[in-house]
Amino acid sequence: MKRVYLLGAAGSIGLQTLDIIKLNPHDFEIVGLSLGSNHDINHKILNEHHPQIVSLREESHLSIYQSMYPQIDFTWGNQGLIDLATYPKDGLFINALSGSSGLYPTVEAIKHHKDIALANKETLVMAGDLINDMIKTYGVNLYPIDSEHSALWQVLRGESYDDIEKLIITASGGSFRDLSREDLKCVTLENALKHPNWSMGAKITIDSATMMNKGLEVIEAHHLFHLPYDHIETILHQESVIHGLVYFKDSTVKASLSVSDMRIPISYALYYPKRAEYHHPLTLTDLHFKPMDFDRFPLLKLAYEVGRKGGLLPTVMNAANEAAVKLFLRGKISFLDIEKIVFEAVNQFQNKQHPSIEDIILTNDQIQLEIVNRYEKR
Ligand code: MG
């Protein structure tokens, strides 16, 4: 039995993780999890699984949950996520939170010697260098759940990183891939939320439409696979069947293919080093590839520049994007304003190299607060 913690249990990745665990009750024991603000989903989770510690989003719900589930220890908020990370039982710490709130719990879980399964790419975007230092210092493992990175991880199993020529991560192009930049001026939130291939949370679906998601993934790949940015490429592949390719120095290319089902990369991380029994076969059809269009998707180009510059700049880009996507989801700004806000924040920022975790978290909070305040009032 593998012990697991699950942050973001009520989100898209969290629920799919629970699906796998429910199908394999003898393989996993859930020690702790964090819930969201949908009480129907929360109660369904608590009635099906039996964690020892649960973090709620808001303090106001603590007493009612505690009285309904007296056998569980309840905690709440950001401190609740830290309570899970520091809980004195080892286990695989699955971070399926969306956004920058995922960073600090990962840091604390590493310090408490928990292996990390990471769906929260923001952790590596904001603090990849520090996280890599920490996993060495504390001797823990870091497993990616993001589908492209899981594909690359699988392709690289048994290979030496020294033999890699370059990595390619594929991009479906998101909800607006067939629209020109001119067309983007009048797109709606409702259309932005319709991803052609994947069923995912709102934030990442919008990030896929702006291609910011691929930008964050390039930075994530840089930190996971220790390659310079010149050796990490992206390609448009509308079917999302091939998730990642590795070109080796002997001219061999290896790729990983599967249907667009997040339960596959989640299972791989959950069962590693074994493979899961999970049936969702791929039927091969015509596959299409197009070179990435950096003029059509300027945020991806920006992400490469920001990744190369490093320091606090990736945090600034990520924070501005997170705030902008929140504003777009609330109907406060247009789709193209997301790009504008991210570019402005990055261009105005005085970068600083070798930031501490505290610098990173403070900068993230300041940038987000400033942007939300500025546009919320309009
Ligand atoms: Mg991905």
XYZ file of C-alpha atoms and ligand atoms in Angstrom:
379
model
C 0.000 0.000 0.000
C 1.282 3.407 -0.992
C 0.407 6.312 1.274
C -0.639 9.461 -0.567
C -1.492 13.076 0.122
C -3.594 14.920 -2.438
C -3.693 18.708 -2.637
C -6.495 20.027 -4.827
C -8.551 16.828 -4.483
C -11.739 18.524 -5.731
C -10.139 19.938 -8.888
C -9.886 18.293 -12.282
C -6.581 16.442 -11.670
C -7.558 15.713 -8.064
C -10.845 14.040 -9.006
C -9.167 11.966 -11.716
C -6.524 10.910 -9.185
C -9.307 9.846 -6.808
C -10.920 7.850 -9.661
C -7.740 5.789 -9.993
C -7.429 5.335 -6.250
C -11.087 4.272 -5.988
C -10.539 1.633 -8.682
C -7.480 0.317 -6.804
C -8.388 0.531 -3.103
C -5.765 -2.048 -2.093
C -2.911 -0.100 -3.643
C -3.334 3.297 -1.944
C -4.115 4.802 1.427
C -5.027 8.502 1.428
C -3.475 10.135 4.466
C -4.525 13.702 3.765
C -6.219 15.861 1.177
C -7.336 19.408 0.554
C -10.813 20.328 -0.685
C -12.329 23.252 -2.581
C -15.459 25.324 -2.117
C -17.988 23.001 -3.793
C -19.567 21.253 -0.806
C -21.359 18.575 -2.846
C -18.025 17.451 -4.289
C -16.347 17.727 -0.881
C -18.919 15.492 0.823
C -18.823 12.975 -2.003
C -15.038 12.736 -1.581
C -15.245 12.398 2.206
C -17.909 9.702 1.943
C -15.854 7.651 -0.504
C -12.368 8.073 0.979
C -11.115 8.033 4.546
C -8.305 10.531 5.021
C -6.870 11.272 8.460
C -6.396 14.995 7.860
C -8.349 17.314 5.561
C -7.756 20.947 4.724
C -10.796 23.084 3.885
C -10.647 26.295 1.934
C -12.478 28.444 4.495
C -12.443 28.606 8.276
C -16.200 29.195 8.473
C -16.911 25.595 7.439
C -14.574 24.005 9.960
C -17.062 23.255 12.747
C -19.771 21.785 10.546
C -17.325 19.444 8.764
C -15.727 18.513 12.074
C -19.101 17.547 13.542
C -20.081 15.546 10.440
C -16.764 13.636 10.251
C -15.480 13.378 13.847
C -12.821 10.792 12.923
C -11.023 13.298 10.611
C -8.722 16.152 11.714
C -9.770 19.315 9.871
C -7.626 22.330 9.145
C -8.052 25.172 6.648
C -6.592 27.744 4.267
C -2.941 28.177 3.303
C -1.870 26.951 6.744
C -3.986 23.849 6.154
C -1.940 23.035 3.040
C 1.219 23.382 5.152
C -0.333 21.123 7.831
C -0.670 18.437 5.141
C 2.892 18.987 3.913
C 4.308 18.683 7.435
C 2.029 15.863 8.651
C 4.259 13.346 10.395
C 3.612 10.367 8.107
C 5.544 9.714 4.945
C 3.773 9.343 1.624
C 3.656 10.534 -1.961
C 2.673 14.202 -1.935
C 0.503 14.852 -4.993
C 0.247 18.546 -5.686
C -2.752 19.127 -7.963
C -3.390 22.721 -6.912
C -3.870 25.270 -9.654
C -1.608 28.321 -9.617
C 1.031 29.903 -7.408
C -0.539 28.674 -4.154
C 1.073 25.317 -4.947
C 4.629 26.511 -4.350
C 4.911 26.785 -0.578
C 3.253 23.448 0.283
C 5.680 21.706 -2.136
C 8.636 23.368 -0.398
C 7.413 22.231 3.037
C 6.643 18.697 1.839
C 10.191 18.355 0.456
C 11.586 19.577 3.800
C 9.510 16.852 5.440
C 11.049 14.206 3.175
C 7.972 13.478 1.093
C 8.335 12.447 -2.554
C 6.489 14.879 -4.816
C 4.137 14.136 -7.746
C 3.683 17.506 -9.381
C 0.732 18.605 -11.473
C 1.281 22.176 -10.258
C 3.697 23.472 -12.919
C 3.813 26.904 -11.261
C 6.017 25.417 -8.508
C 8.838 24.829 -11.008
C 8.182 27.976 -13.052
C 8.546 30.158 -9.957
C 11.256 28.307 -8.070
C 12.745 25.559 -10.265
C 16.361 26.201 -9.236
C 15.521 26.209 -5.520
C 13.303 23.125 -5.808
C 16.061 21.228 -7.646
C 18.556 22.154 -4.906
C 16.095 21.090 -2.221
C 15.234 17.692 -3.692
C 18.969 16.937 -3.724
C 19.485 18.204 -0.176
C 16.532 16.289 1.250
C 16.957 13.222 -0.970
C 13.374 13.132 -2.286
C 12.014 12.286 -5.740
C 10.063 14.624 -7.998
C 7.639 13.054 -10.490
C 5.873 15.135 -13.162
C 2.139 14.666 -13.818
C 1.826 17.206 -16.645
C 1.145 14.998 -19.699
C 4.007 16.307 -21.875
C 6.534 15.981 -19.060
C 5.264 12.556 -18.093
C 5.780 11.548 -21.739
C 9.360 12.875 -21.722
C 10.054 11.230 -18.360
C 8.833 7.894 -19.751
C 10.846 8.268 -22.959
C 13.960 9.102 -20.940
C 13.641 6.134 -18.609
C 16.902 4.218 -18.819
C 18.526 6.902 -20.965
C 21.319 9.294 -20.042
C 20.527 13.012 -20.147
C 23.965 13.480 -21.747
C 22.691 11.684 -24.862
C 19.831 14.133 -25.493
C 20.037 16.421 -28.505
C 16.715 18.163 -27.868
C 13.250 17.751 -26.396
C 10.003 18.575 -28.161
C 6.751 19.180 -26.342
C 3.577 19.261 -28.391
C 0.801 21.852 -28.221
C -2.768 21.290 -29.394
C -3.178 25.024 -29.990
C -6.091 25.403 -27.550
C -9.652 26.605 -28.080
C -8.809 29.354 -30.602
C -6.174 27.599 -32.686
C -8.033 28.181 -35.965
C -8.584 31.895 -35.331
C -6.318 34.726 -36.484
C -5.123 37.424 -34.095
C -7.711 39.732 -35.615
C -10.456 37.181 -34.777
C -9.262 37.071 -31.162
C -10.481 40.622 -30.523
C -14.055 39.509 -30.021
C -13.859 35.987 -28.557
C -15.912 35.146 -25.470
C -15.122 33.478 -22.155
C -17.550 30.688 -22.963
C -15.681 29.812 -26.169
C -12.295 30.124 -24.480
C -13.351 27.437 -21.994
C -13.970 24.851 -24.726
C -10.719 22.958 -25.178
C -10.726 20.748 -28.303
C -8.953 17.714 -26.763
C -8.554 17.828 -22.997
C -11.034 18.174 -20.163
C -9.262 20.408 -17.655
C -9.783 23.171 -15.094
C -10.671 26.728 -16.161
C -7.227 28.287 -15.550
C -5.279 25.793 -17.651
C -7.903 25.832 -20.413
C -7.467 29.598 -20.768
C -3.681 29.185 -20.529
C -3.884 26.706 -23.428
C -5.813 29.203 -25.544
C -3.188 31.932 -24.963
C -0.333 29.366 -25.286
C 0.902 30.623 -21.901
C 0.461 27.033 -20.745
C 3.088 25.855 -23.246
C 5.370 28.668 -22.112
C 5.051 27.547 -18.494
C 5.683 23.967 -19.667
C 8.899 24.929 -21.470
C 10.210 26.433 -18.214
C 8.965 23.364 -16.323
C 10.816 21.068 -18.779
C 14.013 23.110 -18.395
C 13.996 22.472 -14.642
C 12.883 18.834 -14.818
C 15.303 17.690 -17.497
C 18.212 20.121 -16.923
C 18.492 21.248 -20.539
C 19.175 24.771 -21.849
C 16.216 26.518 -23.513
C 17.806 26.208 -26.984
C 17.303 22.452 -26.680
C 13.600 22.555 -25.757
C 11.228 23.038 -28.693
C 7.481 23.168 -29.138
C 5.403 22.015 -32.086
C 1.723 22.321 -32.981
C 0.053 18.916 -33.025
C -3.703 19.222 -33.066
C -4.586 15.627 -32.147
C -2.703 15.586 -28.782
C -1.692 11.960 -29.371
C 2.066 12.418 -29.209
C 2.801 14.305 -26.002
C 6.579 14.527 -26.064
C 9.538 13.551 -28.255
C 13.218 13.200 -27.484
C 15.846 13.572 -30.207
C 19.024 11.779 -29.201
C 22.556 12.556 -30.353
C 22.673 9.375 -32.482
C 19.670 10.710 -34.515
C 17.197 8.318 -32.886
C 13.878 9.896 -31.945
C 11.675 8.413 -29.222
C 8.135 9.585 -28.571
C 5.370 8.758 -26.141
C 1.806 8.392 -27.421
C -1.520 7.917 -25.686
C -5.093 9.168 -25.771
C -5.720 12.573 -24.155
C -6.646 11.195 -20.749
C -4.908 12.671 -17.700
C -5.522 9.433 -15.800
C -2.643 7.932 -17.802
C 0.113 10.336 -16.628
C -1.458 10.406 -13.149
C -1.317 6.585 -12.988
C 2.285 6.595 -14.139
C 3.314 8.911 -11.288
C 1.152 7.042 -8.748
C 2.515 3.601 -9.606
C 6.103 4.525 -10.529
C 8.397 2.561 -10.866
C 5.668 0.035 -11.792
C 2.981 0.519 -14.422
C -0.718 0.676 -13.656
C -3.441 -1.518 -15.116
C -5.561 1.076 -16.855
C -7.520 0.507 -20.029
C -7.998 3.381 -22.471
C -6.457 2.236 -25.741
C -5.249 4.520 -28.498
C -6.528 4.048 -32.035
C -4.016 5.488 -34.450
C -5.321 7.978 -36.981
C -3.705 10.625 -39.173
C -1.427 12.843 -37.117
C -0.650 16.425 -38.061
C 2.251 18.671 -37.147
C 2.902 22.350 -37.801
C 5.817 24.510 -36.721
C 5.018 26.718 -33.742
C 3.882 30.214 -34.734
C 5.454 32.656 -32.277
C 3.737 35.667 -33.886
C 0.343 34.080 -33.370
C 1.261 33.077 -29.802
C 3.506 35.868 -28.419
C 3.221 34.668 -24.799
C 5.140 31.523 -25.701
C 7.968 33.612 -27.155
C 7.920 35.734 -24.005
C 8.158 32.625 -21.823
C 11.385 31.564 -23.551
C 12.895 35.017 -22.980
C 11.718 35.094 -19.376
C 12.998 31.553 -18.741
C 16.432 32.451 -20.097
C 16.617 35.582 -17.927
C 15.553 33.608 -14.834
C 15.634 35.170 -11.377
C 12.303 36.644 -10.332
C 11.076 37.212 -13.889
C 9.341 33.819 -14.342
C 7.454 34.522 -11.097
C 6.387 37.928 -12.421
C 5.168 36.477 -15.709
C 3.307 33.689 -13.939
C 1.761 36.050 -11.364
C 0.614 38.537 -14.012
C -0.895 35.718 -16.041
C -2.636 34.208 -13.023
C -4.148 37.569 -12.093
C -5.130 38.289 -15.700
C -6.810 34.918 -16.134
C -8.770 35.487 -12.892
C -9.935 38.854 -14.256
C -10.872 37.304 -17.603
C -12.838 34.534 -15.868
C -14.732 37.234 -13.923
C -15.518 39.096 -17.135
C -13.391 42.122 -16.182
C -11.030 42.086 -19.173
C -10.991 40.823 -22.753
C -9.093 37.766 -23.956
C -6.332 39.838 -25.573
C -5.933 41.918 -22.395
C -4.385 38.826 -20.808
C -1.358 39.133 -23.103
C -1.200 42.881 -22.634
C -1.164 42.595 -18.838
C 1.526 39.901 -18.850
C 3.791 41.827 -21.239
C 3.398 45.037 -19.222
C 4.254 43.353 -15.931
C 7.343 41.640 -17.354
C 8.602 44.738 -19.184
C 8.213 46.997 -16.150
C 9.905 44.686 -13.665
C 13.435 45.240 -12.369
C 14.705 41.653 -12.276
C 16.663 40.136 -9.401
C 18.769 36.976 -9.645
C 18.947 34.184 -7.039
C 15.755 35.052 -5.159
C 14.791 33.214 -1.975
C 11.453 31.401 -1.626
C 10.275 34.367 0.475
C 11.251 36.845 -2.311
C 9.364 34.711 -4.818
C 6.190 34.441 -2.751
C 6.234 38.150 -1.861
C 6.735 39.188 -5.503
C 3.966 36.845 -6.653
C 1.529 38.269 -4.102
C 2.432 41.905 -4.855
C 2.147 41.559 -8.629
C -1.175 39.721 -8.435
C -2.676 42.150 -5.922
C -1.579 45.179 -7.915
C -3.055 43.866 -11.185
C -6.326 42.678 -9.672
C -6.802 46.015 -7.860
C -6.069 48.001 -10.997
C -8.508 46.180 -13.285
C -11.169 45.102 -10.772
C -12.224 48.722 -10.296
C -12.793 49.380 -13.981
Mg 0.495 19.813 -20.205
